[in-house]
PDB file of C-alpha atoms in Angstrom:
ATOM      1  CA  MET A 287      34.404   2.159  31.168  1.00  0.00           C
ATOM      2  CA  THR A 288      31.102   2.499  30.085  1.00  0.00           C
ATOM      3  CA  ALA A 289      28.572   0.913  32.194  1.00  0.00           C
ATOM      4  CA  LEU A 290      26.139  -1.093  30.718  1.00  0.00           C
ATOM      5  CA  PHE A 291      22.463  -1.438  31.314  1.00  0.00           C
ATOM      6  CA  VAL A 292      19.481  -3.421  30.278  1.00  0.00           C
ATOM      7  CA  ALA A 293      15.988  -1.735  29.657  1.00  0.00           C
ATOM      8  CA  GLN A 294      13.700  -2.533  32.401  1.00  0.00           C
ATOM      9  CA  CYS A 295      10.430  -2.975  31.836  1.00  0.00           C
ATOM     10  CA  SER A 296       7.366  -3.252  34.570  1.00  0.00           C
ATOM     11  CA  ILE A 297       3.332  -4.572  33.894  1.00  0.00           C
ATOM     12  CA  ALA A 298       0.697  -4.375  35.760  1.00  0.00           C
ATOM     13  CA  SER A 299      -3.212  -5.278  35.764  1.00  0.00           C
ATOM     14  CA  THR A 300      -5.516  -2.301  35.586  1.00  0.00           C
ATOM     15  CA  LYS A 301      -8.962  -1.951  37.499  1.00  0.00           C
ATOM     16  CA  ARG A 302     -10.723  -3.211  33.711  1.00  0.00           C
ATOM     17  CA  LYS A 303      -8.793  -6.288  33.919  1.00  0.00           C
ATOM     18  CA  ARG A 304      -6.113  -4.730  31.012  1.00  0.00           C
ATOM     19  CA  PHE A 305      -2.275  -4.634  31.472  1.00  0.00           C
ATOM     20  CA  VAL A 306       0.132  -1.383  31.350  1.00  0.00           C
ATOM     21  CA  TRP A 307       3.439  -0.897  30.425  1.00  0.00           C
ATOM     22  CA  ALA A 308       6.108   0.944  31.735  1.00  0.00           C
ATOM     23  CA  VAL A 309       9.619   0.915  30.489  1.00  0.00           C
ATOM     24  CA  TRP A 310      12.998   2.224  31.582  1.00  0.00           C
ATOM     25  CA  THR A 311      15.454   2.513  29.082  1.00  0.00           C
ATOM     26  CA  SER A 312      18.199   5.017  30.579  1.00  0.00           C
ATOM     27  CA  GLY A 313      18.654   3.999  33.754  1.00  0.00           C
ATOM     28  CA  PRO A 314      16.701   2.583  36.417  1.00  0.00           C
ATOM     29  CA  PRO A 315      13.903   3.562  38.247  1.00  0.00           C
ATOM     30  CA  ARG A 316      14.023   5.205  41.283  1.00  0.00           C
ATOM     31  CA  VAL A 317      11.840   5.221  44.206  1.00  0.00           C
ATOM     32  CA  SER A 318      12.512   8.724  45.834  1.00  0.00           C
ATOM     33  CA  PRO A 319      12.429  10.854  43.982  1.00  0.00           C
ATOM     34  CA  PHE A 320       9.949   8.829  41.560  1.00  0.00           C
ATOM     35  CA  ARG A 321      11.792   8.143  37.942  1.00  0.00           C
ATOM     36  CA  ARG A 322       9.081   8.393  35.222  1.00  0.00           C
ATOM     37  CA  PRO A 323       9.640   5.634  32.664  1.00  0.00           C
ATOM     38  CA  ASP A 324      10.861   6.529  29.249  1.00  0.00           C
ATOM     39  CA  LEU A 325       8.255   4.714  27.238  1.00  0.00           C
ATOM     40  CA  SER A 326       4.938   3.760  28.339  1.00  0.00           C
ATOM     41  CA  GLY A 327       1.883   2.128  27.444  1.00  0.00           C
ATOM     42  CA  GLY A 328      -1.414   0.241  28.462  1.00  0.00           C
ATOM     43  CA  GLY A 329      -5.196  -1.232  27.157  1.00  0.00           C
ATOM     44  CA  GLU A 330      -3.285  -4.913  26.397  1.00  0.00           C
ATOM     45  CA  PRO A 331      -5.223  -7.762  26.847  1.00  0.00           C
ATOM     46  CA  SER A 332      -3.065 -10.023  28.254  1.00  0.00           C
ATOM     47  CA  HIS A 333       0.086  -9.583  30.386  1.00  0.00           C
ATOM     48  CA  GLU A 334       2.161 -11.682  27.129  1.00  0.00           C
ATOM     49  CA  ALA A 335       0.610  -8.708  24.701  1.00  0.00           C
ATOM     50  CA  ALA A 336       1.809  -5.679  27.176  1.00  0.00           C
ATOM     51  CA  LEU A 337       5.241  -7.243  27.210  1.00  0.00           C
ATOM     52  CA  ALA A 338       5.517  -7.971  23.727  1.00  0.00           C
ATOM     53  CA  LYS A 339       4.790  -4.080  22.803  1.00  0.00           C
ATOM     54  CA  ALA A 340       6.870  -3.146  25.929  1.00  0.00           C
ATOM     55  CA  THR A 341      10.152  -5.061  24.454  1.00  0.00           C
ATOM     56  CA  ALA A 342       9.337  -3.467  20.474  1.00  0.00           C
ATOM     57  CA  ALA A 343       9.224  -0.270  22.079  1.00  0.00           C
ATOM     58  CA  ALA A 344      12.255  -0.882  23.984  1.00  0.00           C
ATOM     59  CA  GLY A 345      13.994  -1.475  20.786  1.00  0.00           C
ATOM     60  CA  GLY A 346      15.053  -5.239  22.111  1.00  0.00           C
ATOM     61  CA  THR A 347      15.114  -7.090  25.213  1.00  0.00           C
ATOM     62  CA  ALA A 348      13.862  -5.950  28.408  1.00  0.00           C
ATOM     63  CA  ALA A 349      14.534  -7.409  32.051  1.00  0.00           C
ATOM     64  CA  LEU A 350      10.682  -7.652  34.069  1.00  0.00           C
ATOM     65  CA  ILE A 351      10.289  -6.203  37.028  1.00  0.00           C
ATOM     66  CA  GLU A 352       8.039  -5.813  40.070  1.00  0.00           C
ATOM     67  CA  PRO A 353       4.519  -4.347  39.243  1.00  0.00           C
ATOM     68  CA  GLU A 354       4.442  -2.099  41.885  1.00  0.00           C
ATOM     69  CA  TRP A 355       7.252   0.646  39.346  1.00  0.00           C
ATOM     70  CA  ALA A 356       4.038   0.205  36.767  1.00  0.00           C
ATOM     71  CA  ARG A 357       1.207   1.076  39.635  1.00  0.00           C
ATOM     72  CA  ALA A 358       3.074   3.835  40.741  1.00  0.00           C
ATOM     73  CA  TRP A 359       3.476   4.975  37.291  1.00  0.00           C
ATOM     74  CA  LEU A 360      -0.110   4.862  36.944  1.00  0.00           C
ATOM     75  CA  ARG A 361      -0.431   7.049  40.036  1.00  0.00           C
ATOM     76  CA  VAL A 362       1.397   9.810  39.094  1.00  0.00           C
ATOM     77  CA  MET A 363      -0.633   9.994  35.821  1.00  0.00           C
ATOM     78  CA  ARG A 364      -3.722  10.318  37.569  1.00  0.00           C
ATOM     79  CA  GLY A 365      -2.228  13.028  39.426  1.00  0.00           C
ATOM     80  CA  HIS A 366      -1.428  11.247  42.622  1.00  0.00           C
ATOM     81  CA  ALA A 367       1.813  10.623  44.380  1.00  0.00           C
ATOM     82  CA  ALA A 368       3.548   7.618  43.243  1.00  0.00           C
ATOM     83  CA  TRP A 369       3.761   5.746  46.260  1.00  0.00           C
ATOM     84  CA  LEU A 370       0.993   5.140  49.023  1.00  0.00           C
ATOM     85  CA  GLY A 371       2.813   3.838  51.796  1.00  0.00           C
ATOM     86  CA  GLU A 372       5.485   1.224  52.407  1.00  0.00           C
ATOM     87  CA  GLY A 373       2.886  -1.903  51.255  1.00  0.00           C
ATOM     88  CA  SER A 374       2.968  -0.430  47.453  1.00  0.00           C
ATOM     89  CA  MET A 375       6.933  -0.020  46.997  1.00  0.00           C
ATOM     90  CA  PRO A 376       8.681  -2.254  45.085  1.00  0.00           C
ATOM     91  CA  GLY A 377       9.778  -5.666  47.164  1.00  0.00           C
ATOM     92  CA  ALA A 378       6.309  -5.239  49.220  1.00  0.00           C
ATOM     93  CA  ARG A 379       4.232  -8.452  49.568  1.00  0.00           C
ATOM     94  CA  SER A 380       0.992  -7.556  48.963  1.00  0.00           C
ATOM     95  CA  ARG A 381      -1.788  -8.367  51.594  1.00  0.00           C
ATOM     96  CA  GLU A 382      -2.978 -11.440  49.495  1.00  0.00           C
ATOM     97  CA  ALA A 383       0.786 -12.715  49.152  1.00  0.00           C
ATOM     98  CA  ARG A 384       0.907 -12.545  53.356  1.00  0.00           C
ATOM     99  CA  ASP A 385      -2.850 -14.313  53.884  1.00  0.00           C
ATOM    100  CA  THR A 386      -1.714 -16.787  51.962  1.00  0.00           C
ATOM    101  CA  GLU A 387       1.711 -17.813  52.747  1.00  0.00           C
ATOM    102  CA  PRO A 388       2.063 -21.083  54.365  1.00  0.00           C
ATOM    103  CA  ARG A 389       2.416 -20.812  58.391  1.00  0.00           C
ATOM    104  CA  GLY A 390       4.927 -23.004  59.964  1.00  0.00           C
ATOM    105  CA  ASP A 391       2.012 -25.299  62.133  1.00  0.00           C
ATOM    106  CA  ALA A 392      -1.118 -24.445  59.836  1.00  0.00           C
ATOM    107  CA  GLU A 393      -3.103 -27.193  58.545  1.00  0.00           C
ATOM    108  CA  SER A 394      -4.327 -27.153  54.385  1.00  0.00           C
ATOM    109  CA  VAL A 395      -7.656 -25.647  53.509  1.00  0.00           C
ATOM    110  CA  TRP A 396      -9.166 -28.846  52.679  1.00  0.00           C
ATOM    111  CA  SER A 397      -8.333 -30.375  55.913  1.00  0.00           C
ATOM    112  CA  VAL A 398      -9.810 -27.246  58.190  1.00  0.00           C
ATOM    113  CA  LEU A 399     -12.856 -27.744  55.719  1.00  0.00           C
ATOM    114  CA  GLY A 400     -12.940 -31.266  55.860  1.00  0.00           C
ATOM    115  CA  VAL A 401     -13.511 -32.181  52.209  1.00  0.00           C
ATOM    116  CA  PRO A 402     -10.908 -34.254  49.811  1.00  0.00           C
ATOM    117  CA  GLN A 403      -8.323 -31.503  47.684  1.00  0.00           C
ATOM    118  CA  SER A 404     -10.757 -32.538  44.525  1.00  0.00           C
ATOM    119  CA  ALA A 405     -14.373 -31.472  46.148  1.00  0.00           C
ATOM    120  CA  SER A 406     -16.416 -29.077  43.923  1.00  0.00           C
ATOM    121  CA  ARG A 407     -17.576 -25.413  44.819  1.00  0.00           C
ATOM    122  CA  ASP A 408     -21.239 -26.826  45.943  1.00  0.00           C
ATOM    123  CA  GLU A 409     -19.393 -29.621  48.175  1.00  0.00           C
ATOM    124  CA  LEU A 410     -16.965 -26.734  49.172  1.00  0.00           C
ATOM    125  CA  ARG A 411     -19.790 -24.345  50.353  1.00  0.00           C
ATOM    126  CA  LEU A 412     -21.902 -27.232  52.233  1.00  0.00           C
ATOM    127  CA  ALA A 413     -18.756 -28.376  54.270  1.00  0.00           C
ATOM    128  CA  PHE A 414     -18.000 -25.104  54.757  1.00  0.00           C
ATOM    129  CA  ARG A 415     -21.782 -24.320  56.539  1.00  0.00           C
ATOM    130  CA  ARG A 416     -21.305 -27.565  58.564  1.00  0.00           C
ATOM    131  CA  ARG A 417     -18.159 -26.820  59.743  1.00  0.00           C
ATOM    132  CA  ALA A 418     -19.682 -22.689  60.965  1.00  0.00           C
ATOM    133  CA  LEU A 419     -22.206 -24.192  62.987  1.00  0.00           C
ATOM    134  CA  LEU A 420     -19.963 -26.277  64.802  1.00  0.00           C
ATOM    135  CA  VAL A 421     -17.092 -23.364  65.099  1.00  0.00           C
ATOM    136  CA  HIS A 422     -19.088 -20.248  65.007  1.00  0.00           C
ATOM    137  CA  PRO A 423     -18.631 -17.723  68.103  1.00  0.00           C
ATOM    138  CA  ASP A 424     -22.615 -17.636  68.957  1.00  0.00           C
ATOM    139  CA  HIS A 425     -22.371 -21.159  68.625  1.00  0.00           C
ATOM    140  CA  GLY A 426     -19.821 -22.113  71.310  1.00  0.00           C
ATOM    141  CA  GLY A 427     -16.548 -21.474  68.687  1.00  0.00           C
ATOM    142  CA  THR A 428     -14.039 -19.225  69.339  1.00  0.00           C
ATOM    143  CA  ASN A 429     -13.246 -16.028  66.791  1.00  0.00           C
ATOM    144  CA  GLU A 430     -10.087 -17.251  65.439  1.00  0.00           C
ATOM    145  CA  ALA A 431     -11.382 -20.758  64.599  1.00  0.00           C
ATOM    146  CA  PHE A 432     -14.216 -19.035  62.661  1.00  0.00           C
ATOM    147  CA  ARG A 433     -11.762 -16.470  61.127  1.00  0.00           C
ATOM    148  CA  ASN A 434      -9.804 -19.547  59.879  1.00  0.00           C
ATOM    149  CA  LEU A 435     -12.847 -21.485  58.593  1.00  0.00           C
ATOM    150  CA  VAL A 436     -13.458 -18.274  56.594  1.00  0.00           C
ATOM    151  CA  LEU A 437      -9.905 -18.127  55.122  1.00  0.00           C
ATOM    152  CA  ALA A 438      -9.722 -21.621  54.418  1.00  0.00           C
ATOM    153  CA  TYR A 439     -13.411 -21.356  52.570  1.00  0.00           C
ATOM    154  CA  LYS A 440     -12.221 -18.229  50.317  1.00  0.00           C
ATOM    155  CA  GLU A 441      -8.901 -20.032  49.594  1.00  0.00           C
ATOM    156  CA  ALA A 442     -10.231 -23.478  48.745  1.00  0.00           C
ATOM    157  CA  ASP A 443     -13.054 -21.399  46.696  1.00  0.00           C
ATOM    158  CA  ARG A 444     -10.237 -19.561  44.729  1.00  0.00           C
ATOM    159  CA  ARG A 445      -9.053 -22.658  43.551  1.00  0.00           C
ATOM    160  CA  ALA A 446     -11.807 -24.224  42.493  1.00  0.00           C
ATOM    161  CA  ARG A 447     -12.973 -21.221  40.533  1.00  0.00           C
ATOM    162  CA  ARG A 448      -9.555 -21.257  38.827  1.00  0.00           C
ATOM    163  CA  PRO A 449      -9.633 -23.187  35.505  1.00  0.00           C
ATOM    164  CA  LYS A 450      -7.734 -26.405  35.396  1.00  0.00           C
ATOM    165  CA  PRO A 451      -5.040 -27.088  32.765  1.00  0.00           C
ATOM    166  CA  GLN A 452      -6.087 -29.356  29.717  1.00  0.00           C
ATOM    167  CA  ARG A 453      -4.403 -32.366  29.082  1.00  0.00           C
TER     168      ARG A 453
END
């Protein structure tokens, strides 16, 4: 009996905010030794455009897999090793994902800054500066409290910059 295989597609963004894709049609990708994709391309302006090109090249549908595979292929094409270390392999969580992962008893970013969730970027900046004067180690606060404040401000600012959905 022949085993069925669905083409697998990996899409990753580049430094220039373009998207590169890699498709494995004859078998799944392998970590060691790295199995190069059967088809690849890049320079697409959006994730959707890259997926459309990849599925068209695969001749049908392709299952979307982790972007680490496409990043590994980019490194191989540049003449580097496919994997930088354990953190770059599929299934490893990124540092950003670990930093934004909710902690068991952590406060919300809004309560750390002392502002409502609807606060503007200017209000966030002012709240950060006010709280920084209270929790900064040079003003009697602790390193941990100040680090938490900085992380909360970065996350709140990232969320405030994110485009709001049009209704």
